[in-house]
């Protein structure tokens, strides 16, 4: 019974990631995503997949492939939308606050 529960919930978890990929495809920009984090997750999941096959944990390995594909899609889209030719790179914006120098300095636009 635990194998069935595991299968159902991991499959649901992977499918729950689809809206994240679709949103990235819709907005066509990835500045809010940390590329290093997603890359680390991709590498970690890929290594886990290899390990699961080595220990013959095939059910877990199949789901690890699913997670790896999700992370691969996210990394590819983050890179594509961040570095594609002709894309605008957004520079950080300095936002005035109600405290500190910005508030006291009347010359701040």
PDB file of C-alpha atoms in Angstrom:
ATOM      1  CA  UNK A   1       0.000   0.000   0.000  1.00  0.00           C
ATOM      2  CA  UNK A   2       2.844   2.442   0.757  1.00  0.00           C
ATOM      3  CA  UNK A   3       4.186   1.933  -2.773  1.00  0.00           C
ATOM      4  CA  UNK A   4       0.820   2.973  -4.206  1.00  0.00           C
ATOM      5  CA  UNK A   5       0.641   6.029  -1.958  1.00  0.00           C
ATOM      6  CA  UNK A   6       4.207   6.965  -2.898  1.00  0.00           C
ATOM      7  CA  UNK A   7       3.477   6.553  -6.603  1.00  0.00           C
ATOM      8  CA  UNK A   8       0.331   8.679  -6.473  1.00  0.00           C
ATOM      9  CA  UNK A   9       1.768  11.525  -4.440  1.00  0.00           C
ATOM     10  CA  UNK A  10       5.105  11.775  -6.225  1.00  0.00           C
ATOM     11  CA  UNK A  11       3.311  11.755  -9.573  1.00  0.00           C
ATOM     12  CA  UNK A  12       1.018  14.537  -8.321  1.00  0.00           C
ATOM     13  CA  UNK A  13       4.050  16.474  -7.054  1.00  0.00           C
ATOM     14  CA  UNK A  14       5.769  16.309 -10.423  1.00  0.00           C
ATOM     15  CA  UNK A  15       2.577  17.274 -12.264  1.00  0.00           C
ATOM     16  CA  UNK A  16       2.157  20.194  -9.857  1.00  0.00           C
ATOM     17  CA  UNK A  17       5.365  21.636 -11.336  1.00  0.00           C
ATOM     18  CA  UNK A  18       3.843  22.015 -14.796  1.00  0.00           C
ATOM     19  CA  UNK A  19       2.219  25.402 -13.999  1.00  0.00           C
ATOM     20  CA  UNK A  20       5.658  26.743 -13.025  1.00  0.00           C
ATOM     21  CA  UNK A  21       7.061  25.866 -16.448  1.00  0.00           C
ATOM     22  CA  UNK A  22       3.960  27.197 -18.211  1.00  0.00           C
ATOM     23  CA  UNK A  23       4.167  30.478 -16.291  1.00  0.00           C
ATOM     24  CA  UNK A  24       7.797  30.886 -17.308  1.00  0.00           C
ATOM     25  CA  UNK A  25       6.823  30.268 -20.931  1.00  0.00           C
ATOM     26  CA  UNK A  26       4.015  32.823 -20.612  1.00  0.00           C
ATOM     27  CA  UNK A  27       5.945  35.694 -19.009  1.00  0.00           C
ATOM     28  CA  UNK A  28       9.110  35.059 -21.051  1.00  0.00           C
ATOM     29  CA  UNK A  29      11.491  36.406 -18.413  1.00  0.00           C
ATOM     30  CA  UNK A  30      13.415  34.649 -15.673  1.00  0.00           C
ATOM     31  CA  UNK A  31      15.076  37.335 -13.589  1.00  0.00           C
ATOM     32  CA  UNK A  32      13.331  36.197 -10.399  1.00  0.00           C
ATOM     33  CA  UNK A  33      14.822  32.693 -10.594  1.00  0.00           C
ATOM     34  CA  UNK A  34      18.226  31.865  -9.100  1.00  0.00           C
ATOM     35  CA  UNK A  35      20.050  29.902 -11.808  1.00  0.00           C
ATOM     36  CA  UNK A  36      22.644  28.436  -9.410  1.00  0.00           C
ATOM     37  CA  UNK A  37      19.946  26.973  -7.170  1.00  0.00           C
ATOM     38  CA  UNK A  38      18.064  25.347 -10.043  1.00  0.00           C
ATOM     39  CA  UNK A  39      21.331  24.006 -11.486  1.00  0.00           C
ATOM     40  CA  UNK A  40      22.323  22.486  -8.137  1.00  0.00           C
ATOM     41  CA  UNK A  41      18.901  20.824  -7.881  1.00  0.00           C
ATOM     42  CA  UNK A  42      19.303  19.472 -11.436  1.00  0.00           C
ATOM     43  CA  UNK A  43      22.765  18.041 -10.749  1.00  0.00           C
ATOM     44  CA  UNK A  44      21.653  16.586  -7.414  1.00  0.00           C
ATOM     45  CA  UNK A  45      18.595  14.920  -8.928  1.00  0.00           C
ATOM     46  CA  UNK A  46      20.629  13.554 -11.843  1.00  0.00           C
ATOM     47  CA  UNK A  47      23.151  12.009  -9.450  1.00  0.00           C
ATOM     48  CA  UNK A  48      20.276  10.607  -7.388  1.00  0.00           C
ATOM     49  CA  UNK A  49      18.765   9.067 -10.517  1.00  0.00           C
ATOM     50  CA  UNK A  50      22.018   7.276 -11.311  1.00  0.00           C
ATOM     51  CA  UNK A  51      22.278   6.095  -7.711  1.00  0.00           C
ATOM     52  CA  UNK A  52      18.702   4.758  -7.693  1.00  0.00           C
ATOM     53  CA  UNK A  53      19.421   2.720 -10.817  1.00  0.00           C
ATOM     54  CA  UNK A  54      22.640   1.427  -9.231  1.00  0.00           C
ATOM     55  CA  UNK A  55      20.769   0.145  -6.172  1.00  0.00           C
ATOM     56  CA  UNK A  56      17.948  -1.157  -8.390  1.00  0.00           C
ATOM     57  CA  UNK A  57      15.312   1.138  -6.890  1.00  0.00           C
ATOM     58  CA  UNK A  58      13.582   1.436 -10.239  1.00  0.00           C
ATOM     59  CA  UNK A  59      10.341   3.050  -9.096  1.00  0.00           C
ATOM     60  CA  UNK A  60      12.221   5.831  -7.320  1.00  0.00           C
ATOM     61  CA  UNK A  61      14.581   6.132 -10.309  1.00  0.00           C
ATOM     62  CA  UNK A  62      11.662   6.665 -12.673  1.00  0.00           C
ATOM     63  CA  UNK A  63      10.339   9.494 -10.537  1.00  0.00           C
ATOM     64  CA  UNK A  64      13.845  10.911 -10.204  1.00  0.00           C
ATOM     65  CA  UNK A  65      13.939  11.073 -14.001  1.00  0.00           C
ATOM     66  CA  UNK A  66      10.691  13.050 -13.868  1.00  0.00           C
ATOM     67  CA  UNK A  67      12.182  15.507 -11.375  1.00  0.00           C
ATOM     68  CA  UNK A  68      15.385  15.741 -13.431  1.00  0.00           C
ATOM     69  CA  UNK A  69      13.377  16.599 -16.542  1.00  0.00           C
ATOM     70  CA  UNK A  70      11.507  19.304 -14.634  1.00  0.00           C
ATOM     71  CA  UNK A  71      14.750  20.823 -13.330  1.00  0.00           C
ATOM     72  CA  UNK A  72      16.309  20.563 -16.796  1.00  0.00           C
ATOM     73  CA  UNK A  73      13.339  22.393 -18.328  1.00  0.00           C
ATOM     74  CA  UNK A  74      13.554  25.126 -15.694  1.00  0.00           C
ATOM     75  CA  UNK A  75      17.323  25.593 -16.097  1.00  0.00           C
ATOM     76  CA  UNK A  76      17.010  25.672 -19.890  1.00  0.00           C
ATOM     77  CA  UNK A  77      14.181  28.228 -19.780  1.00  0.00           C
ATOM     78  CA  UNK A  78      15.939  30.384 -17.183  1.00  0.00           C
ATOM     79  CA  UNK A  79      19.069  30.483 -19.335  1.00  0.00           C
ATOM     80  CA  UNK A  80      17.101  31.049 -22.532  1.00  0.00           C
ATOM     81  CA  UNK A  81      15.012  33.936 -21.209  1.00  0.00           C
ATOM     82  CA  UNK A  82      17.905  35.511 -19.343  1.00  0.00           C
ATOM     83  CA  UNK A  83      20.555  35.354 -22.045  1.00  0.00           C
ATOM     84  CA  UNK A  84      18.694  35.098 -25.353  1.00  0.00           C
ATOM     85  CA  UNK A  85      19.898  37.434 -28.123  1.00  0.00           C
ATOM     86  CA  UNK A  86      18.001  40.704 -28.215  1.00  0.00           C
ATOM     87  CA  UNK A  87      16.600  40.361 -24.726  1.00  0.00           C
ATOM     88  CA  UNK A  88      16.710  43.286 -22.386  1.00  0.00           C
ATOM     89  CA  UNK A  89      18.612  42.701 -19.199  1.00  0.00           C
ATOM     90  CA  UNK A  90      17.017  44.539 -16.349  1.00  0.00           C
ATOM     91  CA  UNK A  91      19.383  46.567 -14.219  1.00  0.00           C
ATOM     92  CA  UNK A  92      18.713  46.690 -10.486  1.00  0.00           C
ATOM     93  CA  UNK A  93      16.518  49.622  -9.525  1.00  0.00           C
ATOM     94  CA  UNK A  94      17.307  51.753  -6.478  1.00  0.00           C
ATOM     95  CA  UNK A  95      14.050  52.310  -4.647  1.00  0.00           C
ATOM     96  CA  UNK A  96      13.860  55.239  -2.209  1.00  0.00           C
ATOM     97  CA  UNK A  97      12.715  54.328   1.279  1.00  0.00           C
ATOM     98  CA  UNK A  98      11.110  56.308   4.055  1.00  0.00           C
ATOM     99  CA  UNK A  99      14.168  56.007   6.258  1.00  0.00           C
ATOM    100  CA  UNK A 100      17.831  56.785   5.969  1.00  0.00           C
ATOM    101  CA  UNK A 101      19.512  59.013   3.413  1.00  0.00           C
ATOM    102  CA  UNK A 102      16.861  58.759   0.714  1.00  0.00           C
ATOM    103  CA  UNK A 103      14.287  60.307   3.031  1.00  0.00           C
ATOM    104  CA  UNK A 104      16.619  63.027   4.293  1.00  0.00           C
ATOM    105  CA  UNK A 105      18.172  63.893   0.939  1.00  0.00           C
ATOM    106  CA  UNK A 106      15.800  66.274  -0.829  1.00  0.00           C
ATOM    107  CA  UNK A 107      17.807  65.951  -4.090  1.00  0.00           C
ATOM    108  CA  UNK A 108      16.779  62.327  -4.528  1.00  0.00           C
ATOM    109  CA  UNK A 109      14.426  62.051  -7.524  1.00  0.00           C
TER     110      UNK A 109
END
